[in-house]
Coordinates of C-alpha atoms in Angstrom, one line a residue:
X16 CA 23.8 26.6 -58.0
X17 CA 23.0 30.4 -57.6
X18 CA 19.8 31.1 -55.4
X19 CA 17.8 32.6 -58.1
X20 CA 18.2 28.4 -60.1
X21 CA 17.3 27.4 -56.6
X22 CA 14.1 29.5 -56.3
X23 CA 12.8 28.6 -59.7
X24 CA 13.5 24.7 -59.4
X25 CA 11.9 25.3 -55.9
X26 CA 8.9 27.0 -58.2
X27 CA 8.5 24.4 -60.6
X28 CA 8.2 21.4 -58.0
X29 CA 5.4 23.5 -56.8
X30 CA 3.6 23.9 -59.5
X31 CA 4.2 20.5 -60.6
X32 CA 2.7 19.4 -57.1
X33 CA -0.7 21.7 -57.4
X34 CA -1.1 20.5 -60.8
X35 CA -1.0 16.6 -59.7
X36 CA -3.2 17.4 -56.9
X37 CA -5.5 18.8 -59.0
X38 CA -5.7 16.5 -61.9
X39 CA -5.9 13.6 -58.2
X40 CA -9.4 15.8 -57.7
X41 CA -10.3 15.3 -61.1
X42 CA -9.8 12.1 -61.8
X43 CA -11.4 11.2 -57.9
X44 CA -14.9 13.1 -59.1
X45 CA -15.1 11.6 -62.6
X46 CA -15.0 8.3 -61.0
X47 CA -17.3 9.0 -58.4
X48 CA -19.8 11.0 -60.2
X49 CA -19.8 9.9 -63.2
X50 CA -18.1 6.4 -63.7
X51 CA -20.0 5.2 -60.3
X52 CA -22.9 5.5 -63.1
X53 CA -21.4 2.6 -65.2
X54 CA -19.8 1.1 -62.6
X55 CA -21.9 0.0 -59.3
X56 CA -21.1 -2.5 -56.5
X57 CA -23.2 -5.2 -56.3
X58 CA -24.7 -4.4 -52.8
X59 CA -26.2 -7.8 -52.0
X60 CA -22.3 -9.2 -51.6
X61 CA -22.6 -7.1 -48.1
X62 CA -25.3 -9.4 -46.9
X63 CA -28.9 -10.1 -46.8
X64 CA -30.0 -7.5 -44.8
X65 CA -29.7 -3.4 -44.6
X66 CA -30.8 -1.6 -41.0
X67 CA -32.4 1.9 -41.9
X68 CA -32.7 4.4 -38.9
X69 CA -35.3 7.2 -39.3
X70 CA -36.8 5.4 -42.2
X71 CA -39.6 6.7 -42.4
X72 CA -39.8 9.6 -44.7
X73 CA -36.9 11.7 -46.4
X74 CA -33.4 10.6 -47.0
X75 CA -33.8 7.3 -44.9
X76 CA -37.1 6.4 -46.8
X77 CA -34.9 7.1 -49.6
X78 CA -32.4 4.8 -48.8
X79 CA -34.5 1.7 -47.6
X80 CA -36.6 1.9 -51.1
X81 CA -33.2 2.1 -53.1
X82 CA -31.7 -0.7 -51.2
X83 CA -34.7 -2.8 -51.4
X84 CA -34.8 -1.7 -55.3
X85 CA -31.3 -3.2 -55.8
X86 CA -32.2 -6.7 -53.9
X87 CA -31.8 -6.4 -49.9
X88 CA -34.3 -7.1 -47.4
X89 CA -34.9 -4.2 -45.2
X90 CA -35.1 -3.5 -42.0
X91 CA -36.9 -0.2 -40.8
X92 CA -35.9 1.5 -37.7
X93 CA -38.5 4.6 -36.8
X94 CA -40.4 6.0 -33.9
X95 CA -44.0 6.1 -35.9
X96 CA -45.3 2.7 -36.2
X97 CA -48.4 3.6 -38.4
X98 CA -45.6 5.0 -41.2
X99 CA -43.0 2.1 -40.5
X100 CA -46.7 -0.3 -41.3
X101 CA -46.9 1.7 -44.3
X102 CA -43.3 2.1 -45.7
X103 CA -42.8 -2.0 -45.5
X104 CA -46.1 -2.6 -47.5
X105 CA -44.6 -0.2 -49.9
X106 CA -41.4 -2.0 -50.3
X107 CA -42.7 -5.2 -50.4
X108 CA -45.8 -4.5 -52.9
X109 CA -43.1 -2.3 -55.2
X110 CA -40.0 -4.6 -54.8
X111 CA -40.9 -7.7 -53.4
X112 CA -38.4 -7.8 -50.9
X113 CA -38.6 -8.8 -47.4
X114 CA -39.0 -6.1 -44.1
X115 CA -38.9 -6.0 -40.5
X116 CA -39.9 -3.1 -38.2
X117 CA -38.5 -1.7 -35.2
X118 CA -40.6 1.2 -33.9
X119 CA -38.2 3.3 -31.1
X120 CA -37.1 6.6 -30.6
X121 CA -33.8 7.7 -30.7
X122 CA -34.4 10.5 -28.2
X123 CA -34.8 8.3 -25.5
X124 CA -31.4 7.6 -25.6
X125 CA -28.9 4.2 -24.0
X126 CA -32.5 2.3 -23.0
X127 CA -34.2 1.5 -27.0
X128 CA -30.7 -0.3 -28.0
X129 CA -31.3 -3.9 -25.8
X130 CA -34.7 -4.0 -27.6
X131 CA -33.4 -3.1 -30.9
X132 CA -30.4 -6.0 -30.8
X133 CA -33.3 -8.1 -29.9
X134 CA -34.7 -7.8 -33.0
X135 CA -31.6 -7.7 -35.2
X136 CA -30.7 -11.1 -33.7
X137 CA -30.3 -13.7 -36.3
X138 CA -30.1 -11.3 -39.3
X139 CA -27.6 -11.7 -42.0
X140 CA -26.9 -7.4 -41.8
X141 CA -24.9 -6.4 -44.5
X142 CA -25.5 -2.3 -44.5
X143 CA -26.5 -0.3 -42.0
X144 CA -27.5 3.1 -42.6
X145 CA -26.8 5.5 -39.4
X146 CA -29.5 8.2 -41.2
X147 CA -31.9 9.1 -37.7
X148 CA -31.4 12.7 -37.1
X149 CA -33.1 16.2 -36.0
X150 CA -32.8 19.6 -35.1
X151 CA -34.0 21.9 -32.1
X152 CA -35.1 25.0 -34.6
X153 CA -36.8 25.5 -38.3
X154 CA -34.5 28.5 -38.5
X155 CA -31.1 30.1 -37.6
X156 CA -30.6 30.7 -33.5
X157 CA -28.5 31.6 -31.0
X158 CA -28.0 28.9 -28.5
X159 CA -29.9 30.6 -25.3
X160 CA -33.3 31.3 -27.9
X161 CA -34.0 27.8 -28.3
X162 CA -36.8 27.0 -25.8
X163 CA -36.8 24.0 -23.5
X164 CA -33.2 24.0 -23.9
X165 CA -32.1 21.2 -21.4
X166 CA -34.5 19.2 -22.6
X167 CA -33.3 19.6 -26.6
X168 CA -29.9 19.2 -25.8
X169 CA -30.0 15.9 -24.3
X170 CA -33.0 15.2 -26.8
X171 CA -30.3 16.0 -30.1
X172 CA -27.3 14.5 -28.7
X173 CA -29.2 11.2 -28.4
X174 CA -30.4 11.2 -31.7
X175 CA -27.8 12.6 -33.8
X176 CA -24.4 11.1 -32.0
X177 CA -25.3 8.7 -29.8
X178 CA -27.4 6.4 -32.2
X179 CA -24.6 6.3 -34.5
X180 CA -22.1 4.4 -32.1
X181 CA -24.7 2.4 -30.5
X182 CA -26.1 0.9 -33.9
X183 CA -22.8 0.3 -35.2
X184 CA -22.0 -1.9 -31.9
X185 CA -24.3 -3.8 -32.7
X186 CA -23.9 -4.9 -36.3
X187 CA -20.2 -4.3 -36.7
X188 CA -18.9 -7.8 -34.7
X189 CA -20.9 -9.9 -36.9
X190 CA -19.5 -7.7 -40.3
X191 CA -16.0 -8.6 -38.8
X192 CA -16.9 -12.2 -38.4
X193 CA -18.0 -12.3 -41.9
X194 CA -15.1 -10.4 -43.5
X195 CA -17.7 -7.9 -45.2
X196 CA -20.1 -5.0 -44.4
X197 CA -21.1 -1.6 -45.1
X198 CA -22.0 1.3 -42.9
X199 CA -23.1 4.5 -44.3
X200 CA -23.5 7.4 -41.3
X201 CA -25.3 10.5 -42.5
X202 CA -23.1 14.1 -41.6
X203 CA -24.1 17.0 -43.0
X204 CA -22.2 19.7 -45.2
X205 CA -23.7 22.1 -42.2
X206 CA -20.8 20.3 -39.8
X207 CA -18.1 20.4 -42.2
X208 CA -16.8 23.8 -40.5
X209 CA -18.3 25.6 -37.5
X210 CA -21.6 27.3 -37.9
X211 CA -23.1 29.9 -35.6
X212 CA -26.6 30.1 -35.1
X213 CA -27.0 25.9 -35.9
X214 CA -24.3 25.7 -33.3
X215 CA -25.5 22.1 -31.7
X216 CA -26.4 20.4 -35.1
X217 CA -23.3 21.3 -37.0
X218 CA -21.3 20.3 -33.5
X219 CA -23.4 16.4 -33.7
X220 CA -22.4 16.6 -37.5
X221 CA -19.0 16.7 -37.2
X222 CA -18.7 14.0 -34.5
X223 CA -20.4 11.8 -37.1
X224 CA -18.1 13.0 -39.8
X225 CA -14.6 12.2 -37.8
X226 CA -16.6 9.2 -35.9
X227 CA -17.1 7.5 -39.4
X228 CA -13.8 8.5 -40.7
X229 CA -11.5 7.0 -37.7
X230 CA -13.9 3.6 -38.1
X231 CA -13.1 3.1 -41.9
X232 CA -9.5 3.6 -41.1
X233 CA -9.5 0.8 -38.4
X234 CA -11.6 -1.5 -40.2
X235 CA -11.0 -1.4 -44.0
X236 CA -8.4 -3.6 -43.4
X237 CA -11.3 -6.4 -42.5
X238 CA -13.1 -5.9 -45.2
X239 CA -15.8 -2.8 -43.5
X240 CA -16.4 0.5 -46.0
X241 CA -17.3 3.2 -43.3
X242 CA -18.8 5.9 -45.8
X243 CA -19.4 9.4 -44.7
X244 CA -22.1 11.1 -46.7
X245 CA -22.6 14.6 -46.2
X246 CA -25.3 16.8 -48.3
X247 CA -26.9 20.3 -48.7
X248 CA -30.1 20.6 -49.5
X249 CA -32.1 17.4 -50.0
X250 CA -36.0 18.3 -50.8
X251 CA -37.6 16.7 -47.5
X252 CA -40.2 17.8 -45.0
X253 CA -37.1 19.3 -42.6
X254 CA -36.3 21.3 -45.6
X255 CA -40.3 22.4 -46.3
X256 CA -39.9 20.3 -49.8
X257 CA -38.2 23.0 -51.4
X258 CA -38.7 22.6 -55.4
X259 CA -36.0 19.9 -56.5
X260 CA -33.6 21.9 -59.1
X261 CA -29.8 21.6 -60.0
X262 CA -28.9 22.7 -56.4
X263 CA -32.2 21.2 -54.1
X264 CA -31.4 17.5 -54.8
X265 CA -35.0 15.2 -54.5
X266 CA -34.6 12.4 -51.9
X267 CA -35.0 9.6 -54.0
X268 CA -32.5 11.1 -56.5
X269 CA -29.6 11.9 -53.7
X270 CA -30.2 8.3 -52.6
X271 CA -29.5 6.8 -56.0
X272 CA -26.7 8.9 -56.6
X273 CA -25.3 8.7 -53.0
X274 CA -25.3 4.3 -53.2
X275 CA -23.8 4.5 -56.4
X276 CA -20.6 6.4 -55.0
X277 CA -20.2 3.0 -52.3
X278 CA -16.9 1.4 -53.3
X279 CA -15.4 4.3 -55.1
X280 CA -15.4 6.9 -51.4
X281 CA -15.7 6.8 -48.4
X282 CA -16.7 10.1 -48.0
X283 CA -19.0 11.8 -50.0
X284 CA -21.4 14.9 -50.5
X285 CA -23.8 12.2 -52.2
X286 CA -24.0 14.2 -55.4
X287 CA -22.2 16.1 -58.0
X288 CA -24.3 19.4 -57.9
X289 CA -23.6 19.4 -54.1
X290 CA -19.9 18.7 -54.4
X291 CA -19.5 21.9 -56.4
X292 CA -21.3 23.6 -54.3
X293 CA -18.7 22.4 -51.0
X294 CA -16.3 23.8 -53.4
X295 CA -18.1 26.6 -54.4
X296 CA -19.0 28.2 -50.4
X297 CA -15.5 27.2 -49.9
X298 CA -13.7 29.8 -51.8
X299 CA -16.7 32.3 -51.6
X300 CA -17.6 31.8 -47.9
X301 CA -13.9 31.6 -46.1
X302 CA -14.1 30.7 -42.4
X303 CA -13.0 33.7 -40.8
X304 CA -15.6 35.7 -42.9
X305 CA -18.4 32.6 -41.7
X306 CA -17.5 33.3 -38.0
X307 CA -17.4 37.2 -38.1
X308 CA -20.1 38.7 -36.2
X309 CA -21.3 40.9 -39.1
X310 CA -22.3 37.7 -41.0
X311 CA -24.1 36.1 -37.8
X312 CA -26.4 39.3 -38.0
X313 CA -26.8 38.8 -41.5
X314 CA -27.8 34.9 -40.9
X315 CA -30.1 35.7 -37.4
X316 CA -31.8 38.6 -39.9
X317 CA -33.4 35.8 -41.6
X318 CA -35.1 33.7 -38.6
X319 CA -38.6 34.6 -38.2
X320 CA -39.7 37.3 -36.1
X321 CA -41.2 35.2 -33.2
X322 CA -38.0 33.1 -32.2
X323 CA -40.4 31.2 -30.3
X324 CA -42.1 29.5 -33.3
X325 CA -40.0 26.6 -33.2
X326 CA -40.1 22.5 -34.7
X327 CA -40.5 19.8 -32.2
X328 CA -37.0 18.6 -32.9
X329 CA -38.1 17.3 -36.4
X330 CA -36.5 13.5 -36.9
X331 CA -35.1 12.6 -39.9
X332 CA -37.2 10.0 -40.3
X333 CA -39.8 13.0 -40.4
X334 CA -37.4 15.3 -42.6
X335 CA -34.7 13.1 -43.2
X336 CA -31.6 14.0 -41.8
X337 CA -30.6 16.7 -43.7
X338 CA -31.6 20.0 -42.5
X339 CA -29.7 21.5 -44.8

């Protein structure tokens, strides 16, 4: 065989791989865009119950409504008990479903998690929804502008990574027990790949991301989905309830959309407009081009001009997760 038959045969098995991998993609979103739509799982098989941290408002309000809509009982995990009062009369007047609440915060870190598995004990919990979550700015920063930095930091990493293990100790034994569960953490497209000036967040997102991912692959085989669902912009009060369009998913809408993709993923940007957007930023906005210092000027032109004006860590429950 001359080396100009080997390079072409070399060619065509390349192709031929691209073009399978492609038409894998393909067929991967149609079912979990679009057949999801015809097809759902029948969530209640899970169990009984489904935990919702930050469930308050946003995404996590979201979730609980949508979970109660499709026949669980709902417990609601929050720091404000006035709006956790208020959320349960909602699902129970609107769906008829049973609640519990359990008001903590997540900032305060390894002490809320004896009282929580308190309450939890005796519960039949199917789903647990990892969705608590906040940032330390309302706009892009370098990491020595945010004020009351110590306090933040410790203040983040309790809410955003260390809720995430912690809840899913506690549920997870009796899923393995039962053969069957569902745990859905909430990442973020933002800690997909690095990105300066939302250094901390995206860093807690992508602890979540590999966190979930390691946990499906060592428990799928005992019946536990571990879904990863990571989003852009969700219309919420983190996000100043931008105007919901083909690219600004509403809440309720992600939340629908994101359930119906359980069973057929286990990772997920939630929606279709915000899938094609991943793939969009990913050919327009390379890495090396997202890290150069040029661009980090660009992003730290559009933070307010007083870089002092800053959120009081804003929970999910009080956005919903998803800065973006």
């Amino acid at each position: 065989m001359s080396f100009t038959n080997a390079l072409a045969i070399i060619g065509v098995f390349t192709v031929v791989f691209h073009l399978l991998r492609l038409v894998w993609r393909c067929w991967c979103g149609l079912r979990q865009f679009f057949l999801s739509e015809l097809w759902h799982v029948d969530l209640k098989t899970y169990g009984q119950w489904a935990v919702v941290t930050g469930a308050t408002s946003g995404i996590g309000k979201a979730y609980a409504c949508e979970l109660a809509q499709r026949g669980l009982d709902v417990v609601l995990v929050s720091r404000s008990d006035d709006k956790l009062q208020m959320i349960a009369k909602e699902i129970k007047d609107q769906y008829g479903r049973k609640t519990r609440t359990i008001q903590v915060d997540f900032t305060d870190g390894q002490s809320i998690y004896t009282t929580i598995a308190e309450q939890l004990k005796g519960l039949e919990i199917g789903i647990l929804v990892n969705n608590v979550g906040m940032t330390y700015s309302d706009h892009f920063a370098y990491f020595l502008d945010v004020p009351d930095a110590e306090q933040k930091i410790t203040q983040i990493i309790n809410c955003n990574m260390l809720s995430v293990p912690q809840m899913t100790r506690l549920v997870l034994p009796s899923m393995v027990k039962r053969g069957t569960g569902l745990i859905i953490n909430m990442s973020s497209e933002v800690g997909v790949r690095p990105q300066p000036l939302l250094s901390l967040y995206c860093a807690t997102k992508i602890f979540v991301t590999y966190f979930s991912q390691c946990l499906h692959a060592e428990y799928k085989s005992k019946g536990i989905i571990v879904q990863c669902v990571a989003p852009f912009m969700v219309s919420t009060n983190m996000t100043k309830h931008k105007t919901v369009n083909f690219f600004v998913r509403s809440a309720s809408g992600f939340a629908r959309e994101a359930l119906n993709t359980v069973g057929h993923t286990s990772y997920t940007s939630g929606c279709l407009s915000h899938a094609l957007q991943n793939i969009a930023l990913t050919i327009l906005l390379p890495d090396w081009f997202r890290m150069s210092s040029f661009l980090v000027r660009k992003f730290r032109n559009y933070a307010p001009a007083s870089q002092h004006e800053t959120t009081v860590c804003k929970k999910k429950e009080t956005l919903g997760q998803k800065e973006e």
